[in-house]
């Protein structure tokens, strides 16, 4: 399964809104269909696992066998669904039934958009592709070019390049590394002509959003605010960062470096071999032993690997012989050079993994809640690696608070900027993306304007799922809220706290897709979501005069 289909497939069940914990229900009319649904999703997960090229088999079966099983399980699910009598279900089962139907419809839609074949990067030049196929083709460009950036007579992947932009001391080398992205940017946006691949795709995405709503609209609904409120918050966050930052303008290839003193001061403490041990120790100290939870990590580099890090289900949780069998997660990423930037992403993806492991719900709700909450929660632990308390405990060294937090939030602000960029492109798809990005980054991040360069095109999500970046940008608002409330409830956790996993599992994680972001956050905070907690964190980034 390619990254585009992963993004769609892994969020299919998030439409459900109510249910009971597995193990607390008596037998019901949907039990057969729900169990068949889990079987079907597990077969899909097995296919995705093998297609990721991590392995040639799973549970003793190869790809051909699992694809046949997937078809058989779909037939069984259809038969079980056909036996359900409409109009005779209780309210909670009606909601579960609706969730199954919407999920299956969404899965079928994602399968049909690519015309039954995988799209290559070269297909992005075609004018006959629909939106789904165009997105798939553009994601393929990130695999073709983003996994094979040419830098100093060697080949590196996009994630490694971003890590190196934080730590390479020589300006000329940073500029050369920045320029290594040009083949990728050209594949995505050509020469920025009005009918470039990206600009044709975003026009289709905007038309689709006008009919069905965008990821940004969904994120706004998830917290009970208008889309205009989201834009206002994003601008407020960027203005606060701008006012807390030095006013001297920096080149785009220097932005990460200028804000990443912490990355360089800790670089020697974080070679690649130390990332997993530090990650595992931190989660053990939080009460979430990754090994005991059975999390599968796929971190070895390979040319055909997904161009973005992600976490997905490997197996759904369910009752077997009266005992609960917890869900199993798999984490995909590549971190050959180590470093603080890479560590932050690994801890983020592991946050998704422990979220999966904590879900304890009836089969209809055995999935993530909506995407906004999912991405925001994963940063609750990952932000800790930039806190001096975490660094003292797990690295034996620390960086001054403001310096370290600038390294964190300079990257978060890029996510906020991308969120605003996508909001404006979806609203006005005829706009010049280079100009839109240049205006945002020069106005709020003090970056020297380069409207001739499409350096906005660094994130896979921009091509594979237009509007998705809001789940990181707006998600930072939720992350700050969750971190603040967790500290209030159980005390600090940056250096570990064994109450962390149990408390957050009970308060937020166990429900799966039973509860939406609005109900989760209002239950946690007792009030509507506000950007105030994030703005307070940005004030901690001010450097002394």
Short mmCIF file of C-alpha atoms in Angstrom, two decimals:
data_model
loop_
_atom_site.label_atom_id
_atom_site.label_comp_id
_atom_site.label_asym_id
_atom_site.label_seq_id
_atom_site.Cartn_x
_atom_site.Cartn_y
_atom_site.Cartn_z
CA UNK A 1 0.00 0.00 0.00
CA UNK A 2 1.47 3.35 -1.02
CA UNK A 3 1.55 6.29 1.47
CA UNK A 4 -1.56 7.94 0.02
CA UNK A 5 -3.64 4.83 0.50
CA UNK A 6 -2.11 4.35 3.95
CA UNK A 7 -3.37 7.77 5.02
CA UNK A 8 -6.87 6.99 3.79
CA UNK A 9 -6.97 3.37 4.96
CA UNK A 10 -5.70 3.96 8.48
CA UNK A 11 -8.38 6.55 9.25
CA UNK A 12 -11.44 4.76 7.95
CA UNK A 13 -13.19 4.01 11.22
CA UNK A 14 -12.98 7.49 12.73
CA UNK A 15 -16.58 8.31 11.77
CA UNK A 16 -18.08 6.46 14.71
CA UNK A 17 -19.09 8.43 17.80
CA UNK A 18 -20.40 6.10 20.52
CA UNK A 19 -20.04 2.59 21.89
CA UNK A 20 -19.06 0.40 24.80
CA UNK A 21 -15.76 -1.15 25.79
CA UNK A 22 -15.08 -4.64 24.52
CA UNK A 23 -15.80 -7.11 27.26
CA UNK A 24 -18.68 -5.05 28.67
CA UNK A 25 -21.27 -5.98 26.04
CA UNK A 26 -23.59 -8.91 25.77
CA UNK A 27 -23.96 -10.66 22.44
CA UNK A 28 -25.61 -8.40 19.88
CA UNK A 29 -26.96 -8.49 16.34
CA UNK A 30 -23.81 -6.88 14.90
CA UNK A 31 -21.29 -9.19 16.54
CA UNK A 32 -20.78 -11.36 13.47
CA UNK A 33 -20.43 -8.40 11.13
CA UNK A 34 -18.13 -6.49 13.48
CA UNK A 35 -15.83 -9.46 13.96
CA UNK A 36 -15.76 -10.02 10.20
CA UNK A 37 -14.95 -6.35 9.81
CA UNK A 38 -11.94 -6.72 12.11
CA UNK A 39 -10.85 -9.81 10.19
CA UNK A 40 -11.10 -7.84 6.94
CA UNK A 41 -9.11 -4.91 8.32
CA UNK A 42 -6.46 -7.24 9.73
CA UNK A 43 -6.05 -8.85 6.32
CA UNK A 44 -5.68 -5.38 4.82
CA UNK A 45 -3.03 -4.58 7.43
CA UNK A 46 -1.15 -7.76 6.52
CA UNK A 47 -1.21 -6.80 2.84
CA UNK A 48 0.01 -3.29 3.68
CA UNK A 49 2.79 -4.68 5.88
CA UNK A 50 4.12 -6.91 3.11
CA UNK A 51 3.70 -4.23 0.44
CA UNK A 52 5.78 -1.86 2.60
CA UNK A 53 8.71 -4.16 1.60
CA UNK A 54 9.67 -4.78 5.23
CA UNK A 55 9.01 -8.50 4.82
CA UNK A 56 7.93 -11.03 2.20
CA UNK A 57 5.49 -12.81 4.49
CA UNK A 58 3.39 -12.34 7.61
CA UNK A 59 2.15 -15.11 9.88
CA UNK A 60 3.55 -17.65 7.43
CA UNK A 61 1.72 -16.30 4.38
CA UNK A 62 2.96 -14.26 1.44
CA UNK A 63 1.37 -11.37 -0.40
CA UNK A 64 -0.63 -13.47 -2.88
CA UNK A 65 -2.12 -15.54 -0.07
CA UNK A 66 -3.03 -12.48 1.99
CA UNK A 67 -4.68 -10.79 -0.98
CA UNK A 68 -6.80 -13.91 -1.49
CA UNK A 69 -7.68 -13.93 2.22
CA UNK A 70 -8.59 -10.25 1.98
CA UNK A 71 -11.06 -11.03 -0.80
CA UNK A 72 -12.54 -13.99 1.08
CA UNK A 73 -12.95 -11.94 4.24
CA UNK A 74 -14.70 -9.20 2.31
CA UNK A 75 -17.17 -11.77 1.00
CA UNK A 76 -17.77 -13.01 4.55
CA UNK A 77 -18.28 -9.45 5.79
CA UNK A 78 -20.78 -8.75 3.00
CA UNK A 79 -22.69 -11.91 3.91
CA UNK A 80 -22.78 -10.98 7.60
CA UNK A 81 -23.97 -7.46 6.78
CA UNK A 82 -26.72 -8.83 4.52
CA UNK A 83 -28.19 -10.80 7.44
CA UNK A 84 -28.80 -7.65 9.51
CA UNK A 85 -32.42 -6.53 9.51
CA UNK A 86 -32.72 -2.77 8.88
CA UNK A 87 -34.72 -0.78 11.40
CA UNK A 88 -34.42 -3.33 14.18
CA UNK A 89 -31.17 -2.22 15.75
CA UNK A 90 -30.72 -0.37 19.02
CA UNK A 91 -29.35 3.15 18.82
CA UNK A 92 -25.76 2.18 19.64
CA UNK A 93 -25.82 -0.57 17.03
CA UNK A 94 -27.31 1.82 14.47
CA UNK A 95 -24.32 4.10 15.01
CA UNK A 96 -21.93 1.18 14.67
CA UNK A 97 -23.68 0.03 11.50
CA UNK A 98 -23.45 3.52 10.02
CA UNK A 99 -19.75 3.64 10.84
CA UNK A 100 -19.15 0.32 9.07
CA UNK A 101 -21.01 1.44 5.99
CA UNK A 102 -19.20 4.77 5.76
CA UNK A 103 -15.85 3.10 6.35
CA UNK A 104 -16.40 0.53 3.63
CA UNK A 105 -17.58 3.21 1.21
CA UNK A 106 -14.47 5.29 1.92
CA UNK A 107 -12.22 2.26 1.40
CA UNK A 108 -13.91 1.41 -1.90
CA UNK A 109 -13.56 5.03 -3.01
CA UNK A 110 -9.82 5.04 -2.26
CA UNK A 111 -9.39 1.79 -4.21
CA UNK A 112 -11.21 3.16 -7.26
CA UNK A 113 -9.43 6.51 -7.63
CA UNK A 114 -6.19 5.08 -9.01
CA UNK A 115 -7.93 3.08 -11.75
CA UNK A 116 -6.71 -0.19 -10.27
CA UNK A 117 -3.00 0.56 -10.75
CA UNK A 118 -0.21 2.26 -8.91
CA UNK A 119 0.67 5.67 -10.32
CA UNK A 120 4.28 6.53 -11.13
CA UNK A 121 5.77 9.98 -10.70
CA UNK A 122 5.83 10.45 -14.48
CA UNK A 123 2.04 10.02 -14.53
CA UNK A 124 1.73 13.41 -12.81
CA UNK A 125 2.30 14.97 -16.24
CA UNK A 126 -0.86 13.35 -17.57
CA UNK A 127 -3.98 15.50 -17.93
CA UNK A 128 -6.50 12.65 -17.62
CA UNK A 129 -5.92 11.66 -13.98
CA UNK A 130 -8.59 12.21 -11.34
CA UNK A 131 -7.76 13.66 -7.94
CA UNK A 132 -6.97 10.35 -6.25
CA UNK A 133 -4.68 9.18 -9.03
CA UNK A 134 -2.97 12.57 -9.21
CA UNK A 135 -2.27 12.53 -5.49
CA UNK A 136 -0.85 9.02 -5.78
CA UNK A 137 1.42 10.07 -8.63
CA UNK A 138 2.75 13.06 -6.71
CA UNK A 139 3.44 10.91 -3.64
CA UNK A 140 5.41 8.59 -5.93
CA UNK A 141 7.64 11.56 -6.77
CA UNK A 142 8.65 11.72 -3.12
CA UNK A 143 9.72 8.07 -3.34
CA UNK A 144 11.50 8.49 -6.67
CA UNK A 145 13.30 11.75 -5.91
CA UNK A 146 12.88 12.34 -2.17
CA UNK A 147 14.43 8.98 -1.26
CA UNK A 148 17.41 9.61 -3.55
CA UNK A 149 18.66 13.15 -3.07
CA UNK A 150 22.14 13.66 -4.48
CA UNK A 151 24.45 15.41 -2.03
CA UNK A 152 28.25 15.46 -2.05
CA UNK A 153 28.69 12.40 -4.27
CA UNK A 154 26.29 10.34 -2.16
CA UNK A 155 22.58 9.62 -2.01
CA UNK A 156 20.46 10.45 1.03
CA UNK A 157 16.75 10.42 1.78
CA UNK A 158 14.58 13.47 2.44
CA UNK A 159 14.34 12.92 6.21
CA UNK A 160 18.11 12.70 6.54
CA UNK A 161 18.48 15.88 4.49
CA UNK A 162 16.12 17.75 6.81
CA UNK A 163 18.05 16.51 9.84
CA UNK A 164 21.35 17.67 8.28
CA UNK A 165 19.98 21.15 7.55
CA UNK A 166 19.83 21.63 11.34
CA UNK A 167 23.48 20.77 11.95
CA UNK A 168 25.73 21.41 8.91
CA UNK A 169 27.96 24.34 9.86
CA UNK A 170 29.09 25.55 6.42
CA UNK A 171 26.57 27.86 4.69
CA UNK A 172 27.66 26.71 1.23
CA UNK A 173 27.01 23.08 2.13
CA UNK A 174 23.59 23.92 3.54
CA UNK A 175 22.76 25.72 0.30
CA UNK A 176 23.99 22.72 -1.73
CA UNK A 177 21.83 20.39 0.35
CA UNK A 178 18.83 22.68 -0.08
CA UNK A 179 19.42 22.64 -3.84
CA UNK A 180 19.44 18.84 -3.80
CA UNK A 181 15.64 19.08 -3.49
CA UNK A 182 15.31 20.78 -6.90
CA UNK A 183 14.57 17.57 -8.89
CA UNK A 184 11.77 16.75 -6.45
CA UNK A 185 10.39 20.28 -6.57
CA UNK A 186 10.51 20.26 -10.37
CA UNK A 187 8.62 16.98 -10.53
CA UNK A 188 5.93 18.40 -8.26
CA UNK A 189 5.61 21.96 -9.52
CA UNK A 190 7.46 22.14 -12.84
CA UNK A 191 8.45 25.75 -13.45
CA UNK A 192 5.48 26.95 -11.41
CA UNK A 193 3.36 27.28 -14.53
CA UNK A 194 -0.42 27.46 -13.90
CA UNK A 195 -0.88 23.87 -15.08
CA UNK A 196 2.03 22.36 -13.14
CA UNK A 197 1.25 18.97 -11.57
CA UNK A 198 0.77 20.40 -8.09
CA UNK A 199 -1.33 23.32 -9.28
CA UNK A 200 -3.62 21.01 -11.27
CA UNK A 201 -3.93 18.75 -8.23
CA UNK A 202 -4.71 21.56 -5.79
CA UNK A 203 -7.39 22.89 -8.15
CA UNK A 204 -9.06 19.47 -8.12
CA UNK A 205 -8.64 19.24 -4.36
CA UNK A 206 -10.25 22.65 -3.89
CA UNK A 207 -13.21 21.65 -6.06
CA UNK A 208 -13.58 18.45 -4.04
CA UNK A 209 -13.34 20.40 -0.78
CA UNK A 210 -16.07 22.77 -1.98
CA UNK A 211 -18.36 19.77 -2.42
CA UNK A 212 -17.40 17.63 0.55
CA UNK A 213 -15.35 19.80 2.88
CA UNK A 214 -11.60 19.76 3.41
CA UNK A 215 -9.28 18.36 6.08
CA UNK A 216 -9.18 21.90 7.45
CA UNK A 217 -12.97 22.06 7.71
CA UNK A 218 -12.92 18.67 9.44
CA UNK A 219 -10.31 19.85 11.94
CA UNK A 220 -12.38 22.95 12.73
CA UNK A 221 -15.51 20.84 13.28
CA UNK A 222 -13.52 18.47 15.44
CA UNK A 223 -12.99 21.17 18.07
CA UNK A 224 -16.26 22.99 17.51
CA UNK A 225 -15.00 26.18 15.87
CA UNK A 226 -15.38 27.79 12.45
CA UNK A 227 -12.71 27.41 9.78
CA UNK A 228 -12.15 31.17 10.03
CA UNK A 229 -11.30 30.71 13.73
CA UNK A 230 -8.64 28.17 12.79
CA UNK A 231 -7.04 30.67 10.41
CA UNK A 232 -7.16 33.38 13.08
CA UNK A 233 -5.45 31.06 15.59
CA UNK A 234 -2.76 30.05 13.11
CA UNK A 235 -1.95 33.69 12.41
CA UNK A 236 -1.95 34.48 16.14
CA UNK A 237 0.52 31.67 16.79
CA UNK A 238 2.80 32.80 13.96
CA UNK A 239 2.67 36.42 15.14
CA UNK A 240 3.66 35.35 18.66
CA UNK A 241 6.62 33.41 17.27
CA UNK A 242 7.63 36.34 15.08
CA UNK A 243 7.56 38.73 18.03
CA UNK A 244 9.63 36.31 20.16
CA UNK A 245 12.28 35.87 17.45
CA UNK A 246 15.29 37.88 16.30
CA UNK A 247 14.33 40.24 13.50
CA UNK A 248 17.27 39.55 11.22
CA UNK A 249 16.10 37.77 8.07
CA UNK A 250 17.64 34.37 7.25
CA UNK A 251 17.85 32.41 4.02
CA UNK A 252 15.48 29.43 3.75
CA UNK A 253 18.39 26.99 3.80
CA UNK A 254 19.62 28.61 7.01
CA UNK A 255 16.30 28.80 8.91
CA UNK A 256 16.61 25.41 10.58
CA UNK A 257 20.29 25.94 11.35
CA UNK A 258 19.80 29.37 12.94
CA UNK A 259 17.16 27.98 15.28
CA UNK A 260 18.87 24.67 16.04
CA UNK A 261 21.75 25.42 18.37
CA UNK A 262 20.34 22.67 20.60
CA UNK A 263 20.56 20.10 17.80
CA UNK A 264 24.24 20.84 17.32
CA UNK A 265 25.10 20.95 21.01
CA UNK A 266 23.49 17.52 21.51
CA UNK A 267 24.56 15.96 18.20
CA UNK A 268 27.43 13.99 19.71
CA UNK A 269 25.05 12.56 22.32
CA UNK A 270 22.62 11.30 19.69
CA UNK A 271 24.27 9.09 17.07
CA UNK A 272 21.82 6.86 15.23
CA UNK A 273 22.47 3.87 17.48
CA UNK A 274 21.25 5.76 20.56
CA UNK A 275 17.81 6.77 19.28
CA UNK A 276 15.93 3.53 19.90
CA UNK A 277 17.42 2.87 23.36
CA UNK A 278 16.60 6.41 24.51
CA UNK A 279 13.12 6.17 23.03
CA UNK A 280 12.45 2.80 24.65
CA UNK A 281 13.76 3.90 28.05
CA UNK A 282 11.61 7.04 28.02
CA UNK A 283 8.44 5.12 27.26
CA UNK A 284 9.26 2.50 29.91
CA UNK A 285 9.59 5.34 32.40
CA UNK A 286 6.15 6.54 31.27
CA UNK A 287 4.65 3.12 31.97
CA UNK A 288 4.48 2.10 28.29
CA UNK A 289 7.03 -0.65 27.58
CA UNK A 290 7.23 -0.73 23.77
CA UNK A 291 8.65 -4.25 23.73
CA UNK A 292 5.95 -5.58 26.05
CA UNK A 293 3.32 -3.88 23.89
CA UNK A 294 4.67 -5.77 20.89
CA UNK A 295 5.36 -2.69 18.76
CA UNK A 296 7.07 -3.59 15.47
CA UNK A 297 9.69 -1.10 14.28
CA UNK A 298 10.77 -0.82 10.64
CA UNK A 299 13.69 1.64 10.72
CA UNK A 300 16.25 0.22 8.27
CA UNK A 301 16.80 2.36 5.14
CA UNK A 302 15.90 0.99 1.71
CA UNK A 303 15.35 2.62 -1.66
CA UNK A 304 11.69 1.62 -2.06
CA UNK A 305 10.64 2.60 1.46
CA UNK A 306 7.80 4.97 2.19
CA UNK A 307 9.00 8.58 1.83
CA UNK A 308 7.32 9.56 5.09
CA UNK A 309 7.41 8.14 8.59
CA UNK A 310 4.12 6.68 9.76
CA UNK A 311 2.53 4.34 12.28
CA UNK A 312 -0.29 1.94 11.51
CA UNK A 313 -2.16 -1.02 12.95
CA UNK A 314 -0.61 -4.42 12.38
CA UNK A 315 -3.44 -6.17 14.22
CA UNK A 316 -6.66 -4.87 15.78
CA UNK A 317 -7.55 -5.56 19.38
CA UNK A 318 -10.29 -8.05 20.15
CA UNK A 319 -11.65 -10.55 22.64
CA UNK A 320 -10.33 -14.07 22.16
CA UNK A 321 -11.68 -16.81 24.40
CA UNK A 322 -12.94 -14.22 26.84
CA UNK A 323 -9.56 -12.47 27.20
CA UNK A 324 -8.62 -9.12 25.70
CA UNK A 325 -5.92 -9.23 23.02
CA UNK A 326 -4.51 -5.75 22.68
CA UNK A 327 -3.93 -4.08 19.30
CA UNK A 328 -0.44 -4.25 17.78
CA UNK A 329 1.22 -1.28 16.06
CA UNK A 330 4.03 -0.98 13.55
CA UNK A 331 6.27 2.07 13.16
CA UNK A 332 7.96 2.98 9.86
CA UNK A 333 10.80 5.50 9.68
CA UNK A 334 14.43 6.00 8.65
CA UNK A 335 17.01 7.71 10.90
CA UNK A 336 20.53 6.86 9.66
CA UNK A 337 22.23 9.99 11.03
CA UNK A 338 20.63 10.27 14.46
CA UNK A 339 20.18 13.72 15.97
CA UNK A 340 17.54 15.61 17.93
CA UNK A 341 15.28 16.20 14.91
CA UNK A 342 15.18 12.48 14.15
CA UNK A 343 14.68 11.58 17.80
CA UNK A 344 11.70 13.90 18.03
CA UNK A 345 10.07 12.17 15.06
CA UNK A 346 10.79 8.69 16.43
CA UNK A 347 9.23 9.57 19.79
CA UNK A 348 6.25 11.07 17.91
CA UNK A 349 5.69 7.88 15.91
CA UNK A 350 6.09 5.80 19.07
CA UNK A 351 3.40 8.01 20.60
CA UNK A 352 1.08 6.78 17.85
CA UNK A 353 2.11 3.22 18.67
CA UNK A 354 1.25 3.44 22.37
CA UNK A 355 -2.03 5.13 21.40
CA UNK A 356 -2.92 2.10 19.26
CA UNK A 357 -1.94 -0.27 22.06
CA UNK A 358 -4.20 1.51 24.55
CA UNK A 359 -7.40 1.27 22.48
CA UNK A 360 -9.91 -1.03 24.19
CA UNK A 361 -13.21 -0.67 22.39
CA UNK A 362 -15.90 -2.65 20.56
CA UNK A 363 -14.86 -3.69 17.04
CA UNK A 364 -16.69 -0.85 15.28
CA UNK A 365 -14.53 1.65 17.13
CA UNK A 366 -11.21 -0.19 17.02
CA UNK A 367 -9.34 2.67 15.37
CA UNK A 368 -7.96 6.15 15.92
CA UNK A 369 -10.19 9.04 16.87
CA UNK A 370 -10.20 11.82 14.27
CA UNK A 371 -6.90 12.81 12.72
CA UNK A 372 -6.49 16.12 14.52
CA UNK A 373 -6.46 14.50 17.95
CA UNK A 374 -4.33 11.59 16.75
CA UNK A 375 -1.49 13.78 15.50
CA UNK A 376 -1.73 16.14 18.47
CA UNK A 377 -1.46 13.35 21.03
CA UNK A 378 1.70 11.89 19.45
CA UNK A 379 3.47 15.17 20.18
CA UNK A 380 2.59 15.06 23.88
CA UNK A 381 5.61 12.79 24.54
CA UNK A 382 7.74 13.98 21.61
CA UNK A 383 7.91 17.59 22.78
CA UNK A 384 9.56 16.34 25.97
CA UNK A 385 12.87 15.60 24.23
CA UNK A 386 13.45 19.36 23.96
CA UNK A 387 13.00 19.92 27.68
CA UNK A 388 16.21 20.17 29.75
CA UNK A 389 14.81 17.66 32.29
CA UNK A 390 14.49 15.01 29.56
CA UNK A 391 17.98 15.72 28.25
CA UNK A 392 19.54 15.48 31.71
CA UNK A 393 17.99 12.09 32.37
CA UNK A 394 18.35 10.39 29.00
CA UNK A 395 21.43 12.07 27.52
CA UNK A 396 23.42 13.19 30.54
CA UNK A 397 23.63 16.69 29.06
CA UNK A 398 21.26 19.60 28.58
CA UNK A 399 20.76 22.79 26.60
CA UNK A 400 19.43 26.08 27.97
CA UNK A 401 15.63 26.09 27.98
CA UNK A 402 14.98 28.90 25.49
CA UNK A 403 17.64 27.59 23.10
CA UNK A 404 16.26 24.06 23.15
CA UNK A 405 12.64 25.13 22.82
CA UNK A 406 13.50 27.29 19.82
CA UNK A 407 14.79 24.15 18.11
CA UNK A 408 11.43 22.48 18.75
CA UNK A 409 9.10 25.32 17.94
CA UNK A 410 10.96 26.55 14.86
CA UNK A 411 9.95 23.24 13.27
CA UNK A 412 6.43 23.46 14.74
CA UNK A 413 6.10 26.93 13.22
CA UNK A 414 6.89 25.48 9.79
CA UNK A 415 3.96 23.12 10.33
CA UNK A 416 1.77 26.07 11.29
CA UNK A 417 2.97 27.94 8.19
CA UNK A 418 2.19 24.92 5.98
CA UNK A 419 -1.26 24.74 7.56
CA UNK A 420 -1.92 28.36 6.64
CA UNK A 421 -0.45 27.79 3.19
CA UNK A 422 -2.82 24.91 2.48
CA UNK A 423 -5.79 26.82 3.84
CA UNK A 424 -5.08 29.68 1.45
CA UNK A 425 -4.35 27.44 -1.54
CA UNK A 426 -7.58 25.49 -1.07
CA UNK A 427 -9.49 28.75 -0.79
CA UNK A 428 -7.83 30.23 -3.89
CA UNK A 429 -6.33 27.39 -5.95
CA UNK A 430 -5.46 29.79 -8.77
CA UNK A 431 -2.96 31.58 -6.54
CA UNK A 432 0.77 31.19 -7.14
CA UNK A 433 1.91 28.71 -4.44
CA UNK A 434 5.43 30.11 -4.40
CA UNK A 435 4.08 33.60 -3.70
CA UNK A 436 1.68 32.38 -1.03
CA UNK A 437 4.48 30.51 0.75
CA UNK A 438 6.91 33.40 0.39
CA UNK A 439 4.44 35.83 1.93
CA UNK A 440 3.82 33.61 4.95
CA UNK A 441 7.44 32.72 5.64
CA UNK A 442 8.84 36.21 5.13
CA UNK A 443 6.09 37.83 7.18
CA UNK A 444 6.13 35.50 10.18
CA UNK A 445 9.40 33.49 10.11
CA UNK A 446 11.78 36.25 8.99
CA UNK A 447 12.88 34.20 5.97
CA UNK A 448 14.38 35.98 2.95
CA UNK A 449 11.87 35.91 0.07
CA UNK A 450 12.63 33.49 -2.76
CA UNK A 451 9.44 33.35 -4.83
CA UNK A 452 11.34 31.65 -7.63
CA UNK A 453 11.88 28.53 -5.48
CA UNK A 454 9.05 26.12 -4.53
CA UNK A 455 10.70 25.17 -1.25
CA UNK A 456 7.28 24.73 0.31
CA UNK A 457 7.24 21.31 -1.43
CA UNK A 458 9.12 19.43 1.28
CA UNK A 459 6.27 17.55 2.97
CA UNK A 460 4.68 14.44 1.46
CA UNK A 461 1.31 15.36 2.94
CA UNK A 462 1.09 18.44 0.68
CA UNK A 463 0.94 16.10 -2.31
CA UNK A 464 -0.82 13.08 -0.83
CA UNK A 465 -3.51 14.66 1.30
CA UNK A 466 -4.13 18.38 0.71
CA UNK A 467 -5.16 20.10 3.94
CA UNK A 468 -3.62 17.41 6.16
CA UNK A 469 -0.92 19.70 7.54
CA UNK A 470 -3.51 21.45 9.72
CA UNK A 471 -3.46 18.36 11.90
CA UNK A 472 0.11 19.30 12.84
CA UNK A 473 -0.26 23.08 12.86
CA UNK A 474 -3.59 23.30 14.70
CA UNK A 475 -2.66 20.06 16.45
CA UNK A 476 0.07 21.96 18.31
CA UNK A 477 -2.70 23.88 20.10
CA UNK A 478 -4.15 20.60 21.37
CA UNK A 479 -0.72 19.20 22.24
CA UNK A 480 0.02 22.17 24.51
CA UNK A 481 -3.40 21.79 26.16
CA UNK A 482 -2.89 18.06 26.77
CA UNK A 483 0.59 18.50 28.16
CA UNK A 484 -0.55 21.23 30.54
CA UNK A 485 -3.51 19.21 31.85
CA UNK A 486 -1.43 16.04 32.24
CA UNK A 487 1.11 17.89 34.38
CA UNK A 488 -1.71 19.33 36.49
CA UNK A 489 -3.16 15.85 37.05
CA UNK A 490 -0.13 13.59 37.60
CA UNK A 491 2.87 15.93 37.85
CA UNK A 492 5.84 16.46 35.48
CA UNK A 493 6.62 13.67 33.03
CA UNK A 494 9.50 14.99 30.90
CA UNK A 495 11.92 12.80 32.84
CA UNK A 496 9.44 9.94 33.09
CA UNK A 497 6.37 9.34 35.26
CA UNK A 498 4.93 5.81 35.68
CA UNK A 499 1.40 7.24 36.03
CA UNK A 500 1.51 8.76 32.53
CA UNK A 501 0.34 5.84 30.37
CA UNK A 502 -2.33 4.57 32.70
CA UNK A 503 -3.82 8.02 33.29
CA UNK A 504 -3.84 9.06 29.62
CA UNK A 505 -5.15 5.66 28.54
CA UNK A 506 -8.10 6.00 30.90
CA UNK A 507 -8.75 9.66 30.09
CA UNK A 508 -8.17 9.73 26.32
CA UNK A 509 -6.71 6.74 24.53
CA UNK A 510 -8.85 3.70 25.32
CA UNK A 511 -11.91 4.97 23.48
CA UNK A 512 -10.53 4.60 19.97
CA UNK A 513 -12.99 6.27 17.62
CA UNK A 514 -15.86 6.13 20.12
CA UNK A 515 -15.28 9.77 21.09
CA UNK A 516 -14.40 12.68 18.88
CA UNK A 517 -11.81 15.36 19.55
CA UNK A 518 -14.31 17.84 20.94
CA UNK A 519 -15.63 15.43 23.58
CA UNK A 520 -12.15 14.19 24.45
CA UNK A 521 -10.74 17.68 24.91
CA UNK A 522 -13.75 19.09 26.75
CA UNK A 523 -13.68 16.09 29.07
CA UNK A 524 -10.00 16.64 29.68
CA UNK A 525 -10.03 20.42 30.11
CA UNK A 526 -13.64 21.15 31.08
CA UNK A 527 -13.77 24.03 28.60
CA UNK A 528 -13.37 24.74 24.88
CA UNK A 529 -9.95 24.45 23.27
CA UNK A 530 -7.83 27.62 23.31
CA UNK A 531 -4.41 28.53 21.86
CA UNK A 532 -3.37 30.12 25.17
CA UNK A 533 -1.26 27.16 26.34
CA UNK A 534 0.70 27.10 23.09
CA UNK A 535 1.25 30.86 23.18
CA UNK A 536 2.71 30.48 26.69
CA UNK A 537 5.15 27.89 25.38
CA UNK A 538 6.27 30.23 22.61
CA UNK A 539 7.03 32.93 25.17
CA UNK A 540 9.51 30.50 26.73
CA UNK A 541 11.47 30.68 23.46
CA UNK A 542 12.52 34.31 23.85
CA UNK A 543 16.28 34.63 23.92
CA UNK A 544 17.92 37.14 26.28
CA UNK A 545 18.90 40.43 24.66
#
